[in-house]
Amino acid sequence: MSARVLFLSHAGVLGGAELSLLDLARGLGGRAHVTLFQDGPFRERLDAAGVGVGVMAASPGLLGVGRGGGALSSLRSVPGVLRQVGTVALQARAFDVLYANSQKAFVVAALAGPLARRPVVWHLRDLLTAEHFGAAHRRLVVALANGLAARVLANSEATAAAFVEAGGAPGKVRVVHNGIAPGPFDAVTEADVRQTRTALGLGPGSVVGVFSRLAQWKGQHVLVEALPRLPGVQALLVGEALFGEDAYAAELRTRAAALGVADRVVFAGFRADVPALMKACDVVAHTSVAAEPFGRVVVEGMLAARPVVAADAGGVREIVEDGRTGRLVRPGDPAALADAVAALLARPDAARRMAAAGRDAARSRFAVGAMVAAVAAEIDACAARGQRGDLAWGVGALNLHGGDGADAVRE
Ligand code: UDP
C-alpha cells in the first residue's frame, strides 16, 4: 500500500531535521503533506520542492518547550498544546499516518493520534541524554513514545541507544540513517570554488570550515581557539544563530579578537550553497562539544570530497571510520583539532586519499533513496496495522507504562 502521511514539524527555520524532512517528503511525493507550527524559510523550501505544506501556527507556549526545559515550562504550555492537538486530530483524519519530525511536534502528534485513531510515527533526531535535555522532559517524551507511538525512527544507533537508556521501549525503535544527495556536491565546478573563495574574501592560505548554526554546543569556539596553533590557516564559519543563541555568536567574535585571529575568521552567516562552500575549504571540521545525534555536515563534508575532522561522539562515530574516511578527535579540544588539521594540511596526498574514501563511503552508506524506502516501509507497516487494529489499537496504545514495546509494529 501507499499510505498517506501527515508530517508535523514545529520549526520554520532550516536545521538538519528540517532539511532531512524536505528530502523525505519530496521522496514520498503526492502521499505526503507537511504541517508546520511556524512559518519561515522551511515552508518556502517545501513549496519550491512541490511538497504540499501548510502552517498551523502554534502558541508561543508550545514553541517555548525545549532543550533543558523543565517540568514548569512543560506545564505552562499545556493549554496551547491541547488546542494544537484538537486541530491536528481533525486534519489527521484525511491521512493514514501521523508523523512527527521533532519532539515538540511529537507531543502534539502523540495526543492527536489516538483522537483521530491514526498511528503515530516519531522521527527522533535528538539524543535524549542529560547532556541535552532535563530529566522531566526526557521522562515526558519517553512515556508518550512508549504509550502512544507506533514506531520511533532514530536517526542513528546513538540516538536509538539514548532513547532506550532513557527508558524507551526497545521494540519500538528502528534506526534509519539520514540520506544526503551527492548531486549538488558533484555539480560544483573549479570555477565555482574560485568564485566562492573570492566572494568570501578568503586569502590564498588554507581554509578550515565549520557548517552549523552558531550555538555553544556546536563548538565553533573550538576552531577559533585552535587557530593560534595553525599559522596562516583561515576559519570559515557558515551558519547563524537559529534558536536564540545570539550571545554565543557575539562571544565568538570577541574570542577571535582576544586571540588575535579575528582577521583569519570569516563569518558567512546562514547559506543555501553549502556544497560550493565546503568545496572552497581544504578541511571540513565538525566541532560539537556535546554528542551529535547524527551530524549531516559530516556526511556532507565527505560528499564534497574534503577531508573531515569530526568530534568523536554520538552518531558521528557511525559516519567516520577514523584514519580511513576521516579523522575523529576528542570533542572540545582545540589542540587535538589543530593537530589533526595540521597533519592533513602537511600531507595533501594522504588527505586526498582519505577524502576520496570518505566520499565513496558517504555515497554508498547515506543514500537518500535508501532513507526514503526505509521510512516508506515503516509508514506503510504502521498504516496497515492502524487499519487492522482500529479501536483495539487505540486502547492498547494508551498503556503509558510501555513494556518492551514488542507489540509495536510488525511488518
Ligand atoms: N546548513 C545550511 N546552511 C548553513 C549552515 C548549515 O544549509 O548556513 C545545513 C548543513 O548543510 C546541514 C544542516 O544545516 O545539512 C545541519 O545539520 P546537522 O545534522 O549537521 O545539525 P543540526 O542542525 O541538525 O543540529
Short mmCIF file of C-alpha atoms and ligand atoms in Angstrom, two decimals:
data_model
loop_
_atom_site.label_atom_id
_atom_site.label_comp_id
_atom_site.label_asym_id
_atom_site.label_seq_id
_atom_site.Cartn_x
_atom_site.Cartn_y
_atom_site.Cartn_z
CA MET A 1 0.00 0.00 0.00
CA SER A 2 0.98 3.65 -0.34
CA ALA A 3 -0.25 5.17 2.87
CA ARG A 4 -0.91 8.91 3.07
CA VAL A 5 1.23 10.60 5.67
CA LEU A 6 0.81 13.86 7.52
CA PHE A 7 4.22 15.16 8.64
CA LEU A 8 4.29 17.56 11.58
CA SER A 9 7.25 19.84 12.22
CA HIS A 10 7.43 22.66 14.74
CA ALA A 11 10.27 24.63 13.16
CA GLY A 12 10.01 27.20 10.40
CA VAL A 13 13.79 27.60 10.11
CA LEU A 14 16.18 25.25 8.31
CA GLY A 15 18.14 22.99 10.62
CA GLY A 16 19.28 19.45 9.90
CA ALA A 17 15.95 17.89 10.92
CA GLU A 18 14.06 20.12 8.52
CA LEU A 19 16.45 19.53 5.60
CA SER A 20 16.09 15.80 6.16
CA LEU A 21 12.28 16.04 6.21
CA LEU A 22 12.46 18.02 2.96
CA ASP A 23 14.20 15.04 1.31
CA LEU A 24 11.72 12.59 2.84
CA ALA A 25 8.59 14.48 1.83
CA ARG A 26 9.95 15.08 -1.66
CA GLY A 27 10.84 11.39 -1.96
CA LEU A 28 7.36 10.28 -0.90
CA GLY A 29 5.70 12.52 -3.49
CA GLY A 30 1.94 13.09 -3.51
CA ARG A 31 1.26 10.86 -0.50
CA ALA A 32 2.94 13.33 1.85
CA HIS A 33 1.72 16.60 3.31
CA VAL A 34 3.63 18.74 5.80
CA THR A 35 2.07 20.85 8.53
CA LEU A 36 4.40 23.35 10.19
CA PHE A 37 3.80 25.08 13.51
CA GLN A 38 5.72 28.15 12.33
CA ASP A 39 6.10 29.92 9.01
CA GLY A 40 9.55 30.64 7.61
CA PRO A 41 12.20 29.56 5.11
CA PHE A 42 11.37 25.87 5.61
CA ARG A 43 7.86 26.46 4.24
CA GLU A 44 9.35 28.27 1.25
CA ARG A 45 11.72 25.38 0.50
CA LEU A 46 8.90 22.80 0.76
CA ASP A 47 6.74 24.94 -1.53
CA ALA A 48 9.55 25.28 -4.05
CA ALA A 49 10.06 21.49 -3.99
CA GLY A 50 6.38 20.95 -4.82
CA VAL A 51 5.57 19.39 -1.43
CA GLY A 52 2.09 20.08 -0.05
CA VAL A 53 2.59 22.29 3.00
CA GLY A 54 0.52 24.41 5.36
CA VAL A 55 1.19 26.41 8.50
CA MET A 56 -0.86 25.84 11.66
CA ALA A 57 0.53 28.50 13.98
CA ALA A 58 1.26 27.15 17.47
CA SER A 59 1.04 29.00 20.74
CA PRO A 60 4.33 30.52 21.98
CA GLY A 61 3.90 28.18 24.99
CA LEU A 62 4.37 25.11 22.82
CA LEU A 63 7.28 26.54 20.87
CA GLY A 64 8.93 27.57 24.14
CA VAL A 65 9.28 23.98 25.44
CA GLY A 66 12.77 22.87 24.63
CA ARG A 67 16.33 21.83 25.27
CA GLY A 68 16.91 21.63 29.00
CA GLY A 69 13.30 22.70 29.62
CA GLY A 70 11.90 21.64 32.99
CA ALA A 71 8.51 20.47 34.18
CA LEU A 72 7.34 24.04 34.75
CA SER A 73 7.85 25.16 31.18
CA SER A 74 6.13 21.97 30.02
CA LEU A 75 3.14 22.68 32.28
CA ARG A 76 2.80 26.25 31.09
CA SER A 77 2.50 25.02 27.54
CA VAL A 78 -0.42 22.64 28.28
CA PRO A 79 -3.33 24.83 27.04
CA GLY A 80 -1.50 25.65 23.82
CA VAL A 81 -0.63 22.01 23.24
CA LEU A 82 -4.24 20.91 23.75
CA ARG A 83 -5.55 23.43 21.24
CA GLN A 84 -2.98 22.27 18.72
CA VAL A 85 -3.86 18.62 19.41
CA GLY A 86 -7.52 19.18 18.51
CA THR A 87 -6.70 20.91 15.23
CA VAL A 88 -4.12 18.30 14.23
CA ALA A 89 -6.51 15.44 15.08
CA LEU A 90 -9.09 16.89 12.70
CA GLN A 91 -6.56 17.26 9.93
CA ALA A 92 -5.13 13.77 10.55
CA ARG A 93 -8.44 12.11 9.61
CA ALA A 94 -7.57 12.71 5.95
CA PHE A 95 -4.32 10.69 6.32
CA ASP A 96 -3.31 7.16 7.29
CA VAL A 97 -0.34 8.00 9.48
CA LEU A 98 0.68 10.95 11.64
CA TYR A 99 4.44 11.51 11.54
CA ALA A 100 6.26 13.84 13.95
CA ASN A 101 9.62 15.21 12.85
CA SER A 102 10.57 16.87 16.13
CA GLN A 103 9.96 16.47 19.86
CA LYS A 104 7.53 19.37 20.06
CA ALA A 105 5.61 18.03 17.08
CA PHE A 106 5.63 14.59 18.70
CA VAL A 107 4.00 15.82 21.90
CA VAL A 108 1.11 17.09 19.77
CA ALA A 109 1.04 14.03 17.47
CA ALA A 110 1.12 11.55 20.36
CA LEU A 111 -2.11 13.03 21.73
CA ALA A 112 -3.76 13.73 18.39
CA GLY A 113 -3.14 10.21 17.02
CA PRO A 114 -5.48 8.36 19.40
CA LEU A 115 -8.14 11.08 18.98
CA ALA A 116 -8.03 10.69 15.21
CA ARG A 117 -7.43 6.94 15.54
CA ARG A 118 -4.29 7.19 13.44
CA PRO A 119 -0.94 5.54 14.21
CA VAL A 120 1.87 7.90 15.19
CA VAL A 121 5.47 7.65 13.98
CA TRP A 122 8.10 9.73 15.74
CA HIS A 123 11.31 10.52 13.89
CA LEU A 124 13.67 11.01 16.79
CA ARG A 125 16.52 13.29 15.80
CA ASP A 126 17.77 14.22 19.27
CA LEU A 127 19.89 12.44 21.85
CA LEU A 128 17.67 12.06 24.91
CA THR A 129 20.59 12.38 27.32
CA ALA A 130 21.18 14.56 30.39
CA GLU A 131 23.75 16.45 28.29
CA HIS A 132 20.96 17.76 26.06
CA PHE A 133 17.64 17.60 27.97
CA GLY A 134 16.30 17.87 31.51
CA ALA A 135 15.09 14.75 33.34
CA ALA A 136 11.40 15.79 33.37
CA HIS A 137 11.49 16.49 29.65
CA ARG A 138 13.04 13.08 28.93
CA ARG A 139 10.52 11.28 31.14
CA LEU A 140 7.61 13.01 29.40
CA VAL A 141 8.61 12.26 25.81
CA VAL A 142 9.68 8.70 26.59
CA ALA A 143 6.36 7.97 28.36
CA LEU A 144 4.47 9.38 25.39
CA ALA A 145 6.56 7.30 22.99
CA ASN A 146 6.16 4.08 24.98
CA GLY A 147 2.43 4.56 25.29
CA LEU A 148 1.35 6.28 22.14
CA ALA A 149 3.89 5.92 19.32
CA ALA A 150 3.51 3.02 16.90
CA ARG A 151 7.13 3.43 15.86
CA VAL A 152 10.17 5.52 16.84
CA LEU A 153 12.63 6.02 13.99
CA ALA A 154 16.04 7.06 15.32
CA ASN A 155 18.49 8.89 13.08
CA SER A 156 21.47 6.93 14.46
CA GLU A 157 22.37 3.96 16.65
CA ALA A 158 23.48 6.52 19.23
CA THR A 159 20.05 8.20 19.23
CA ALA A 160 18.33 4.81 19.50
CA ALA A 161 20.57 3.76 22.40
CA ALA A 162 19.93 7.02 24.27
CA PHE A 163 16.18 6.54 23.82
CA VAL A 164 16.36 3.05 25.34
CA GLU A 165 18.73 4.26 28.08
CA ALA A 166 16.13 6.94 28.95
CA GLY A 167 13.51 4.19 29.40
CA GLY A 168 12.24 3.97 25.82
CA ALA A 169 10.79 0.64 24.69
CA PRO A 170 13.46 -1.16 22.62
CA GLY A 171 10.86 -2.90 20.44
CA LYS A 172 9.51 0.41 19.15
CA VAL A 173 12.73 1.82 17.80
CA ARG A 174 14.37 1.34 14.40
CA VAL A 175 17.43 3.16 13.09
CA VAL A 176 17.18 4.99 9.77
CA HIS A 177 20.30 6.99 9.00
CA ASN A 178 19.83 10.25 7.15
CA GLY A 179 20.42 10.19 3.43
CA ILE A 180 22.04 13.11 1.64
CA ALA A 181 22.05 13.64 -2.12
CA PRO A 182 25.51 13.79 -3.72
CA GLY A 183 24.27 15.65 -6.84
CA PRO A 184 24.69 19.22 -5.54
CA PHE A 185 28.25 18.40 -4.43
CA ASP A 186 29.17 16.81 -7.77
CA ALA A 187 27.80 19.84 -9.63
CA VAL A 188 30.27 22.31 -8.09
CA THR A 189 32.98 23.29 -10.59
CA GLU A 190 36.52 24.57 -10.05
CA ALA A 191 35.30 27.95 -11.30
CA ASP A 192 32.53 27.94 -8.64
CA VAL A 193 35.15 27.22 -5.98
CA ARG A 194 37.41 30.09 -7.10
CA GLN A 195 34.47 32.47 -7.30
CA THR A 196 33.20 31.41 -3.86
CA ARG A 197 36.61 31.97 -2.26
CA THR A 198 36.92 35.40 -3.82
CA ALA A 199 33.39 36.42 -2.84
CA LEU A 200 34.10 35.42 0.77
CA GLY A 201 37.29 37.49 0.79
CA LEU A 202 39.39 34.42 1.60
CA GLY A 203 43.15 34.73 1.11
CA PRO A 204 45.45 32.17 -0.54
CA GLY A 205 46.08 30.25 2.74
CA SER A 206 44.34 27.02 3.73
CA VAL A 207 40.72 27.16 4.86
CA VAL A 208 39.01 25.07 7.54
CA GLY A 209 35.21 25.34 7.52
CA VAL A 210 32.57 24.63 10.15
CA PHE A 211 29.00 24.36 8.89
CA SER A 212 26.49 24.60 11.71
CA ARG A 213 24.13 27.04 13.30
CA LEU A 214 26.04 29.15 15.77
CA ALA A 215 25.39 27.58 19.17
CA GLN A 216 27.60 26.85 22.17
CA TRP A 217 27.19 23.09 21.80
CA LYS A 218 28.12 23.21 18.11
CA GLY A 219 31.52 24.38 19.35
CA GLN A 220 32.66 26.90 16.73
CA HIS A 221 34.85 28.34 19.52
CA VAL A 222 36.97 25.18 19.40
CA LEU A 223 38.11 26.05 15.88
CA VAL A 224 38.65 29.71 16.81
CA GLU A 225 40.78 28.54 19.76
CA ALA A 226 42.73 26.17 17.50
CA LEU A 227 43.74 28.96 15.11
CA PRO A 228 46.75 30.27 17.10
CA ARG A 229 48.26 26.78 16.65
CA LEU A 230 47.60 26.87 12.89
CA PRO A 231 49.58 29.82 11.49
CA GLY A 232 48.13 31.26 8.27
CA VAL A 233 45.06 28.99 8.35
CA GLN A 234 41.69 30.69 7.88
CA ALA A 235 38.43 29.63 9.55
CA LEU A 236 35.16 29.81 7.63
CA LEU A 237 32.14 29.74 9.94
CA VAL A 238 28.96 29.05 7.96
CA GLY A 239 25.65 29.29 9.80
CA GLU A 240 23.82 31.66 12.08
CA ALA A 241 22.15 31.52 15.47
CA LEU A 242 18.82 29.83 14.62
CA PHE A 243 17.39 29.21 18.08
CA GLY A 244 18.23 32.35 20.05
CA GLU A 245 21.97 31.80 20.61
CA ASP A 246 22.89 35.36 19.57
CA ALA A 247 25.05 35.91 22.66
CA TYR A 248 27.25 33.00 21.61
CA ALA A 249 27.65 34.47 18.11
CA ALA A 250 28.87 37.72 19.69
CA GLU A 251 31.22 35.80 22.03
CA LEU A 252 32.85 34.09 19.07
CA ARG A 253 33.86 37.46 17.59
CA THR A 254 35.17 38.66 20.96
CA ARG A 255 37.16 35.44 21.43
CA ALA A 256 38.68 35.69 17.94
CA ALA A 257 39.73 39.29 18.62
CA ALA A 258 41.21 38.40 22.04
CA LEU A 259 43.28 35.61 20.47
CA GLY A 260 44.49 37.94 17.71
CA VAL A 261 42.98 35.77 14.96
CA ALA A 262 39.96 37.91 14.00
CA ASP A 263 41.48 38.66 10.57
CA ARG A 264 41.57 34.90 9.88
CA VAL A 265 37.92 34.20 10.73
CA VAL A 266 35.15 34.69 8.17
CA PHE A 267 31.54 34.67 9.38
CA ALA A 268 29.45 33.74 6.35
CA GLY A 269 26.00 33.66 8.03
CA PHE A 270 23.32 31.16 7.00
CA ARG A 271 23.90 29.97 3.43
CA ALA A 272 21.96 27.82 0.99
CA ASP A 273 25.09 27.00 -1.09
CA VAL A 274 26.81 24.64 1.38
CA PRO A 275 28.22 22.31 -1.33
CA ALA A 276 30.21 25.13 -3.02
CA LEU A 277 31.33 26.49 0.35
CA MET A 278 32.53 23.07 1.50
CA LYS A 279 34.47 22.62 -1.71
CA ALA A 280 36.07 26.03 -1.09
CA CYS A 281 37.59 24.55 2.10
CA ASP A 282 40.73 22.43 2.45
CA VAL A 283 39.34 20.69 5.53
CA VAL A 284 35.77 20.44 6.84
CA ALA A 285 35.64 20.43 10.63
CA HIS A 286 32.84 19.30 12.92
CA THR A 287 33.39 20.77 16.36
CA SER A 288 30.37 19.91 18.52
CA VAL A 289 31.25 19.78 22.22
CA ALA A 290 28.17 17.73 23.10
CA ALA A 291 27.45 14.45 21.34
CA GLU A 292 25.80 14.92 17.95
CA PRO A 293 22.65 12.84 17.26
CA PHE A 294 23.72 12.30 13.64
CA GLY A 295 25.78 15.08 12.03
CA ARG A 296 24.65 15.76 8.47
CA VAL A 297 27.54 18.16 7.99
CA VAL A 298 30.00 15.30 8.43
CA VAL A 299 28.42 13.30 5.59
CA GLU A 300 28.27 16.47 3.50
CA GLY A 301 31.98 17.17 4.00
CA MET A 302 32.66 13.63 2.80
CA LEU A 303 30.37 14.07 -0.24
CA ALA A 304 32.29 17.27 -1.03
CA ALA A 305 35.42 15.08 -1.13
CA ARG A 306 37.12 17.12 1.55
CA PRO A 307 38.98 15.55 4.47
CA VAL A 308 36.77 15.73 7.53
CA VAL A 309 37.89 16.18 11.14
CA ALA A 310 34.95 15.44 13.43
CA ALA A 311 34.22 15.31 17.16
CA ASP A 312 34.43 11.74 18.40
CA ALA A 313 30.98 11.22 19.98
CA GLY A 314 27.38 10.26 19.23
CA GLY A 315 26.17 9.50 15.72
CA VAL A 316 29.34 10.85 14.11
CA ARG A 317 31.10 7.61 15.12
CA GLU A 318 28.72 5.75 12.79
CA ILE A 319 29.72 8.01 9.89
CA VAL A 320 33.51 8.35 10.09
CA GLU A 321 35.98 5.49 10.26
CA ASP A 322 38.88 7.21 11.98
CA GLY A 323 42.03 7.30 9.87
CA ARG A 324 40.36 5.89 6.75
CA THR A 325 37.31 8.00 5.79
CA GLY A 326 38.09 10.98 8.04
CA ARG A 327 39.53 11.84 11.42
CA LEU A 328 37.83 11.68 14.82
CA VAL A 329 39.22 13.89 17.60
CA ARG A 330 38.39 14.49 21.23
CA PRO A 331 35.40 16.90 21.44
CA GLY A 332 36.15 20.35 22.85
CA ASP A 333 39.93 20.01 22.49
CA PRO A 334 41.42 22.82 20.33
CA ALA A 335 44.91 21.25 20.44
CA ALA A 336 43.61 17.89 19.16
CA LEU A 337 41.68 19.65 16.39
CA ALA A 338 44.74 21.74 15.44
CA ASP A 339 46.99 18.63 15.35
CA ALA A 340 44.58 16.72 13.10
CA VAL A 341 44.14 19.69 10.74
CA ALA A 342 47.89 20.37 10.61
CA ALA A 343 48.61 16.70 9.80
CA LEU A 344 46.12 16.75 6.91
CA LEU A 345 47.48 20.02 5.52
CA ALA A 346 51.06 18.72 5.78
CA ARG A 347 50.26 15.58 3.78
CA PRO A 348 47.96 16.60 0.92
CA ASP A 349 48.23 13.26 -0.92
CA ALA A 350 47.16 11.28 2.13
CA ALA A 351 44.42 13.86 2.77
CA ARG A 352 43.14 13.44 -0.79
CA ARG A 353 43.07 9.65 -0.42
CA MET A 354 41.14 9.96 2.84
CA ALA A 355 38.69 12.41 1.23
CA ALA A 356 38.11 10.05 -1.70
CA ALA A 357 37.49 7.13 0.66
CA GLY A 358 35.11 9.35 2.65
CA ARG A 359 33.20 10.36 -0.47
CA ASP A 360 32.76 6.74 -1.57
CA ALA A 361 31.61 5.65 1.89
CA ALA A 362 29.15 8.55 2.16
CA ARG A 363 27.68 7.84 -1.28
CA SER A 364 27.08 4.18 -0.56
CA ARG A 365 26.03 4.37 3.10
CA PHE A 366 23.88 7.53 3.21
CA ALA A 367 21.80 7.49 0.03
CA VAL A 368 18.53 9.46 0.03
CA GLY A 369 16.77 6.62 -1.82
CA ALA A 370 17.58 4.15 0.96
CA MET A 371 16.33 6.54 3.63
CA VAL A 372 13.06 7.21 1.76
CA ALA A 373 12.49 3.49 1.12
CA ALA A 374 13.09 2.61 4.78
CA VAL A 375 10.75 5.33 6.03
CA ALA A 376 8.08 4.47 3.43
CA ALA A 377 8.14 0.84 4.56
CA GLU A 378 7.67 1.88 8.20
CA ILE A 379 4.82 4.23 7.30
CA ASP A 380 3.05 1.53 5.29
CA ALA A 381 3.50 -1.06 8.06
CA CYS A 382 2.10 1.34 10.65
CA ALA A 383 -0.82 2.25 8.41
CA ALA A 384 -1.66 -1.41 7.77
CA ARG A 385 -1.60 -2.17 11.47
CA GLY A 386 -3.54 1.01 12.29
CA GLN A 387 -6.35 -0.10 10.00
CA ARG A 388 -6.38 -3.66 11.35
CA GLY A 389 -6.08 -2.64 14.98
CA ASP A 390 -8.74 0.06 14.84
CA LEU A 391 -10.19 0.66 18.32
CA ALA A 392 -8.14 -2.13 19.88
CA TRP A 393 -5.03 -0.28 18.77
CA GLY A 394 -6.22 2.93 20.37
CA VAL A 395 -6.91 1.21 23.70
CA GLY A 396 -3.60 -0.71 23.64
CA ALA A 397 -1.75 2.45 22.77
CA LEU A 398 -2.93 4.08 25.95
CA ASN A 399 -0.70 1.77 28.01
CA LEU A 400 1.54 4.64 29.11
CA HIS A 401 3.87 2.37 31.06
CA GLY A 402 5.06 0.73 27.87
CA GLY A 403 6.63 -2.65 28.45
CA ASP A 404 9.25 -3.57 25.91
CA GLY A 405 7.09 -2.34 23.05
CA ALA A 406 7.43 -5.66 21.26
CA ASP A 407 3.80 -5.34 20.25
CA ALA A 408 4.55 -2.17 18.32
CA VAL A 409 4.60 -2.65 14.59
CA ARG A 410 5.22 -5.99 12.97
CA GLU A 411 5.92 -5.91 9.27
N1 UDP B 1 23.34 24.25 6.91
C1 UDP B 1 22.92 25.09 5.89
N2 UDP B 1 23.35 26.38 5.88
C2 UDP B 1 24.16 26.88 6.84
C3 UDP B 1 24.60 26.01 7.90
C4 UDP B 1 24.17 24.69 7.90
O1 UDP B 1 22.17 24.68 5.00
O2 UDP B 1 24.50 28.04 6.78
C5 UDP B 1 22.90 22.85 6.89
C6 UDP B 1 24.02 21.85 6.79
O3 UDP B 1 24.47 21.76 5.46
C7 UDP B 1 23.33 20.59 7.31
C8 UDP B 1 22.34 21.13 8.32
O4 UDP B 1 22.24 22.52 8.10
O5 UDP B 1 22.64 19.92 6.26
C9 UDP B 1 22.77 20.87 9.75
O6 UDP B 1 22.52 19.54 10.06
P1 UDP B 1 23.32 18.79 11.22
O7 UDP B 1 22.80 17.39 11.29
O8 UDP B 1 24.78 18.91 10.99
O9 UDP B 1 22.97 19.62 12.54
P2 UDP B 1 21.54 20.07 13.17
O10 UDP B 1 21.20 21.42 12.62
O11 UDP B 1 20.53 19.05 12.79
O12 UDP B 1 21.80 20.11 14.64
#
